[in-house]
mmCIF file of N, CA, C and O in Angstrom:
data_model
loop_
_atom_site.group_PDB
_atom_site.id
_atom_site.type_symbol
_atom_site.label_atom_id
_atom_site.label_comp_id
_atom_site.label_asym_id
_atom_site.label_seq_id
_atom_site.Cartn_x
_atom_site.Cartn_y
_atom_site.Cartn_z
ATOM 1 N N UNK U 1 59.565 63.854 83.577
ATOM 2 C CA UNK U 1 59.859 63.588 82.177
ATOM 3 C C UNK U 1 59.690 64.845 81.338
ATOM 4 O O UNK U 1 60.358 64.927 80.308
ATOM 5 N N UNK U 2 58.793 65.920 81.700
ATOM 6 C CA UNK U 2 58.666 66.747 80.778
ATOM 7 C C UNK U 2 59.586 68.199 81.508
ATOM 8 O O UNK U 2 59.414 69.337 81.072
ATOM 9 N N UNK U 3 60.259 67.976 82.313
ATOM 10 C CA UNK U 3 61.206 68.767 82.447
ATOM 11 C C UNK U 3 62.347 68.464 81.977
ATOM 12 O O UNK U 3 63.242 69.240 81.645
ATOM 13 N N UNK U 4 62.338 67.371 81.942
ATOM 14 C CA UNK U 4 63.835 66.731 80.805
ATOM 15 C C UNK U 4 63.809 67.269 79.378
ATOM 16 O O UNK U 4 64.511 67.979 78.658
ATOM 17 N N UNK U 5 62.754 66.644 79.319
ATOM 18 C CA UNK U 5 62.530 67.322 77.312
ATOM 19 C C UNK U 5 62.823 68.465 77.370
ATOM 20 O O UNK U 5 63.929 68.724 76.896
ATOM 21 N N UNK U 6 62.069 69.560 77.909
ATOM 22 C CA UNK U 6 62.252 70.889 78.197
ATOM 23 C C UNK U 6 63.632 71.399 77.958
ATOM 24 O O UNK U 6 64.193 71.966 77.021
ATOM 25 N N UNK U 7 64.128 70.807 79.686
ATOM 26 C CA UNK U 7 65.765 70.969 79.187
ATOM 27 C C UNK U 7 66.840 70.891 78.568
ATOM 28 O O UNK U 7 67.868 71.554 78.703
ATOM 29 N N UNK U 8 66.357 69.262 77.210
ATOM 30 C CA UNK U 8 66.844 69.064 76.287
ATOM 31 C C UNK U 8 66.687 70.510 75.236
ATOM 32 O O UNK U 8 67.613 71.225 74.853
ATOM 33 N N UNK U 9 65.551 70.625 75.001
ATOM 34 C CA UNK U 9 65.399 71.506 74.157
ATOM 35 C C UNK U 9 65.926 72.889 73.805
ATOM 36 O O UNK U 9 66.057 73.484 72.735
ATOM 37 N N UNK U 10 66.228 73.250 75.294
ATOM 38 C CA UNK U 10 67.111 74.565 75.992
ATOM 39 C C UNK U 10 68.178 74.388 75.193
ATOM 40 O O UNK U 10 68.375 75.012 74.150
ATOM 41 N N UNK U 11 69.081 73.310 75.786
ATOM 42 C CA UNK U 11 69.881 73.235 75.143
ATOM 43 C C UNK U 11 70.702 72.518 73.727
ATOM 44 O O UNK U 11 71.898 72.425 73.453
ATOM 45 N N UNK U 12 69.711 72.167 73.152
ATOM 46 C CA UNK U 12 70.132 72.283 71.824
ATOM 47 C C UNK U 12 69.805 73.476 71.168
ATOM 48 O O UNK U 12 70.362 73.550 70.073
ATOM 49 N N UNK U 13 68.919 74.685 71.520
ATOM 50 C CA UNK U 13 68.531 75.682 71.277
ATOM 51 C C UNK U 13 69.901 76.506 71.189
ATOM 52 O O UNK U 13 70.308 77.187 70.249
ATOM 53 N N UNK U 14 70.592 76.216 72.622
ATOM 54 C CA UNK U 14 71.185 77.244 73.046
ATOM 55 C C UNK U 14 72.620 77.396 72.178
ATOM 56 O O UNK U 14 73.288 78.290 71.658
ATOM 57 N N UNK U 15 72.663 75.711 72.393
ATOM 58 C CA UNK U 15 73.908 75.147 71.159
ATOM 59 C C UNK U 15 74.013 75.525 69.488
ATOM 60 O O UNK U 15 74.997 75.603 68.753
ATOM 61 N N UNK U 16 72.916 75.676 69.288
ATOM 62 C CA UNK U 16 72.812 75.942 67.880
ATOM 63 C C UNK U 16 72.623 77.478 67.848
ATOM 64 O O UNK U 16 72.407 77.891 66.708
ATOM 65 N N UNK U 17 72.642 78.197 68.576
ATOM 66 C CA UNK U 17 72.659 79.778 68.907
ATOM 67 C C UNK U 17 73.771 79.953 69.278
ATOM 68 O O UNK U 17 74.080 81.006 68.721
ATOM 69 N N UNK U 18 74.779 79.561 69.975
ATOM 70 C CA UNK U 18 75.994 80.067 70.212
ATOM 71 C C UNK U 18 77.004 79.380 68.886
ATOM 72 O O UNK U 18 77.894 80.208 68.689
ATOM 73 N N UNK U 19 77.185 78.119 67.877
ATOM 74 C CA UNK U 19 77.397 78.051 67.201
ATOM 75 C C UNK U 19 77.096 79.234 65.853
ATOM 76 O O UNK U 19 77.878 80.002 65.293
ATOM 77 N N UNK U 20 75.748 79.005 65.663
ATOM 78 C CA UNK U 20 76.032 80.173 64.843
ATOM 79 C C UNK U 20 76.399 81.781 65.214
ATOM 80 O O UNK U 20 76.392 82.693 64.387
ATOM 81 N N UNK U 21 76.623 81.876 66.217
ATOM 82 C CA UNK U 21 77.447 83.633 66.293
ATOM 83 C C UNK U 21 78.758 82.792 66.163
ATOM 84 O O UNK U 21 79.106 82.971 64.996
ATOM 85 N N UNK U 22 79.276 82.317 66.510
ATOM 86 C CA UNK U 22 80.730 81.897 66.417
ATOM 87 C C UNK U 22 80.630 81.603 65.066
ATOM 88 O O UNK U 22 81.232 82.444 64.400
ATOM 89 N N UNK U 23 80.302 81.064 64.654
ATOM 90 C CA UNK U 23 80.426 81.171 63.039
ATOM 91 C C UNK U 23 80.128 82.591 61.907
ATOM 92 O O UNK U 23 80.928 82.933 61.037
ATOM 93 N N UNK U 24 79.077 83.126 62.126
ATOM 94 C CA UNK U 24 79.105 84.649 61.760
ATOM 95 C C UNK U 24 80.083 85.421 62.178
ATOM 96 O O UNK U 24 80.554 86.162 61.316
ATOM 97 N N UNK U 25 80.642 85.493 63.483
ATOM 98 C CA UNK U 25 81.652 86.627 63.721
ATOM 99 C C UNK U 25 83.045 86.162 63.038
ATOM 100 O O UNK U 25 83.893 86.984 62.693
ATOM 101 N N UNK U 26 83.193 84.810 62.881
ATOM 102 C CA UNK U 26 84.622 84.572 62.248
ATOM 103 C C UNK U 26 84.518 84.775 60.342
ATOM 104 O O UNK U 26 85.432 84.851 59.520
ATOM 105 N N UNK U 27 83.057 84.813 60.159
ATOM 106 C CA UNK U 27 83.056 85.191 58.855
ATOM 107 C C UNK U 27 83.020 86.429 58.601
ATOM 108 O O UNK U 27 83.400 86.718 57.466
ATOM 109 N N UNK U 28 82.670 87.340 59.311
ATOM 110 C CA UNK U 28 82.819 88.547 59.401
ATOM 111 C C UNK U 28 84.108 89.585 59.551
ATOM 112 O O UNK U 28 84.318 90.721 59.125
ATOM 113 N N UNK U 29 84.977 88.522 60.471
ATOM 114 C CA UNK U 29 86.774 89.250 60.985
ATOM 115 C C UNK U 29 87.356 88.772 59.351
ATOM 116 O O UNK U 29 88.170 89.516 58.805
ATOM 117 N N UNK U 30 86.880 87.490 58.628
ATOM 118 C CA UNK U 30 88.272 86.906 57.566
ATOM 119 C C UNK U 30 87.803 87.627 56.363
ATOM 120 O O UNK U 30 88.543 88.301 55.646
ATOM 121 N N UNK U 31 86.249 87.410 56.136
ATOM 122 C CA UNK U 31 85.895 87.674 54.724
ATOM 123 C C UNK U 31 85.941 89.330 54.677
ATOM 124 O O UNK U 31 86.854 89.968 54.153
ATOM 125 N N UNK U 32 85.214 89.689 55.082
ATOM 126 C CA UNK U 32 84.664 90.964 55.435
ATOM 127 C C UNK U 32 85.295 91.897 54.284
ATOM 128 O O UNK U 32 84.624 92.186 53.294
ATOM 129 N N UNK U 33 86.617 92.359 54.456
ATOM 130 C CA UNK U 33 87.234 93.697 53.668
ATOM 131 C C UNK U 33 87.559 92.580 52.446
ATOM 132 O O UNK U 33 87.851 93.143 51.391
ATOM 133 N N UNK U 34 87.563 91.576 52.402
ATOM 134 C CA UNK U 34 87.736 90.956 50.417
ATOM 135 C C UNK U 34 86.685 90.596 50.240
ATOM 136 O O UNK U 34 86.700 89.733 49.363
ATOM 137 N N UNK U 35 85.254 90.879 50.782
ATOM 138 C CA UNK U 35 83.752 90.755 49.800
ATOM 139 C C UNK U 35 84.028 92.404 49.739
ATOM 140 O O UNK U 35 83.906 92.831 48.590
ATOM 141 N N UNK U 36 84.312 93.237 50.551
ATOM 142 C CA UNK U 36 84.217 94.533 50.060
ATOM 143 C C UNK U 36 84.753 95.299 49.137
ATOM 144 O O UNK U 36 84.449 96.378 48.628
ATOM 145 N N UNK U 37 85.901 94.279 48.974
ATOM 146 C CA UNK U 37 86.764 94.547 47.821
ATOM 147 C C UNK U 37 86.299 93.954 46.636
ATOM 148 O O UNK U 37 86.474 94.574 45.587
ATOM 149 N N UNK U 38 85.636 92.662 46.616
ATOM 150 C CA UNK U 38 85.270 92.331 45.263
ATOM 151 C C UNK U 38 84.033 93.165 44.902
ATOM 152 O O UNK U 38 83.933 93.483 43.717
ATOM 153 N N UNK U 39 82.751 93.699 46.044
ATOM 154 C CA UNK U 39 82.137 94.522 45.523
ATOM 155 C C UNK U 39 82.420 95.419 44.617
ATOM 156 O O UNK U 39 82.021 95.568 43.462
ATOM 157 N N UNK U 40 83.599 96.351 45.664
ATOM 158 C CA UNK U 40 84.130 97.300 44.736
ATOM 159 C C UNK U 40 84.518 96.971 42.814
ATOM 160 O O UNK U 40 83.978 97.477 41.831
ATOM 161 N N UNK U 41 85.391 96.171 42.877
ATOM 162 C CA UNK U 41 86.072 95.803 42.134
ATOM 163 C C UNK U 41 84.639 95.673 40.880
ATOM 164 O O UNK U 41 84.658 96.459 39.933
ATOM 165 N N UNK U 42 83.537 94.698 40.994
ATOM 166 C CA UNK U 42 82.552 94.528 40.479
ATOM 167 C C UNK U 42 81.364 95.320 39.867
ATOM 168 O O UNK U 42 80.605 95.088 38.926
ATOM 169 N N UNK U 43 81.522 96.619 40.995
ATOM 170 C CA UNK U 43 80.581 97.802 40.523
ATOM 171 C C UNK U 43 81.879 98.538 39.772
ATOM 172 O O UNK U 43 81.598 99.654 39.335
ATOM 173 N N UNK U 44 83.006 98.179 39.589
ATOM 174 C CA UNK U 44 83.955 99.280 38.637
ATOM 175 C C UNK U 44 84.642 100.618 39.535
ATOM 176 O O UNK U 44 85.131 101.697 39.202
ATOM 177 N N UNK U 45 84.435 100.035 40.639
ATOM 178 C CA UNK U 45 85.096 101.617 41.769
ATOM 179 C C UNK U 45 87.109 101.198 41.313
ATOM 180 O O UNK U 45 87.858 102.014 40.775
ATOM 181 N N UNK U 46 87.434 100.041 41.651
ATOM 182 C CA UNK U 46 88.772 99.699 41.107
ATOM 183 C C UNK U 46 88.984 99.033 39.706
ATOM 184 O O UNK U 46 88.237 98.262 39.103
ATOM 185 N N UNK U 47 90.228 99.550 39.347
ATOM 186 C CA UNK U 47 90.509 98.739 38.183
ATOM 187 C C UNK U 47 91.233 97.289 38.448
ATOM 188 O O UNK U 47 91.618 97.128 39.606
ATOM 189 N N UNK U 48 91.461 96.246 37.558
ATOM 190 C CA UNK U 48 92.130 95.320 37.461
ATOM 191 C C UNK U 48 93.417 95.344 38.385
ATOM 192 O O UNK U 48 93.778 94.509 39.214
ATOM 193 N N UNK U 49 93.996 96.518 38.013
ATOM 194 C CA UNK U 49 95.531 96.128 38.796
ATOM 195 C C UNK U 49 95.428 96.611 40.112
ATOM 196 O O UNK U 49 96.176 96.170 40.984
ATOM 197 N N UNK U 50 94.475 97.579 40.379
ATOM 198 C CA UNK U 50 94.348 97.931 42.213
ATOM 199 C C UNK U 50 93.772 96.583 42.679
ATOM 200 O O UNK U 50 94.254 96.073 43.690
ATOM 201 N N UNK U 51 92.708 95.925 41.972
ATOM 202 C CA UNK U 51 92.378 94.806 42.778
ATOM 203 C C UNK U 51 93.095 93.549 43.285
ATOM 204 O O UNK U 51 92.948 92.865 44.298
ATOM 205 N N UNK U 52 94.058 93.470 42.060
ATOM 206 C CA UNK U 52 95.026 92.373 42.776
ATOM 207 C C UNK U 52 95.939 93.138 43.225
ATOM 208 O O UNK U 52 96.870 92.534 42.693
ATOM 209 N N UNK U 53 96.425 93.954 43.756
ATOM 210 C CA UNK U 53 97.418 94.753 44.335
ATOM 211 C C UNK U 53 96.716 94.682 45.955
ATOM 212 O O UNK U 53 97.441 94.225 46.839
ATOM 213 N N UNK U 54 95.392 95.111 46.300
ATOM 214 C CA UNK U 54 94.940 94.923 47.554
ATOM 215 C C UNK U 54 94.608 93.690 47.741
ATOM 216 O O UNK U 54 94.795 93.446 48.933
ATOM 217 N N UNK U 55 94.184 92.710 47.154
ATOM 218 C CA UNK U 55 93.815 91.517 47.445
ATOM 219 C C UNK U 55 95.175 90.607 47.929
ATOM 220 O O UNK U 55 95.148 89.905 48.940
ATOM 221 N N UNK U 56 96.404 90.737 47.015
ATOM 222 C CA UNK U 56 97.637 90.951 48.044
ATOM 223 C C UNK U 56 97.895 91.022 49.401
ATOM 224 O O UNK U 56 98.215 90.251 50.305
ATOM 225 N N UNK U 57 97.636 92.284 49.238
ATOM 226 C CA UNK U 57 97.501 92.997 50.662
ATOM 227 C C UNK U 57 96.924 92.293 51.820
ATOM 228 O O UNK U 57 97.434 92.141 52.930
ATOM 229 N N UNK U 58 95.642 91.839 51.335
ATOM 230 C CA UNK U 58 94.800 91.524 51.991
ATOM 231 C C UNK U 58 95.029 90.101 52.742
ATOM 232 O O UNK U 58 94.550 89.722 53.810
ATOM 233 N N UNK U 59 96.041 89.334 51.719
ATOM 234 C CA UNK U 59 96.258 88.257 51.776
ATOM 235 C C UNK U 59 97.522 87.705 52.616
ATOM 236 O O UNK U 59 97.609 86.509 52.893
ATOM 237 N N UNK U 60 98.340 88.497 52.941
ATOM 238 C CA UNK U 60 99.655 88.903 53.736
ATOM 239 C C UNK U 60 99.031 88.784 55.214
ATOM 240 O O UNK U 60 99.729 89.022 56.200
#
């Protein structure tokens, strides 16, 4: 019995560890360069019309 639990535990461990990288790396490939762009955009590195001009871009 207490190798069952055990092994339960493994794997819901393991499940909820490989879920979240699969979830971080796909937030990482989509969001990634348009949070970097709204950074930009936010600290004032771009103006108004470069930002929707790449966000465009981005969006293609």
């Amino acid at each position: 019995m207490g190798i069952g639990l055990l092994l339960l535990i493994i794997a819901v461990g393991v499940t909820i560890y490989v879920v979240t990288r699969l979830l971080m790396r796909k937030y990482r490939v989509e969001d990634g360069p348009l949070l970097i762009l709204k950074e930009r955009y936010a600290k004032g590195e771009i103006n108004d019309e470069d930002f929707n001009h790449k966000r465009k871009l981005l969006d293609d």
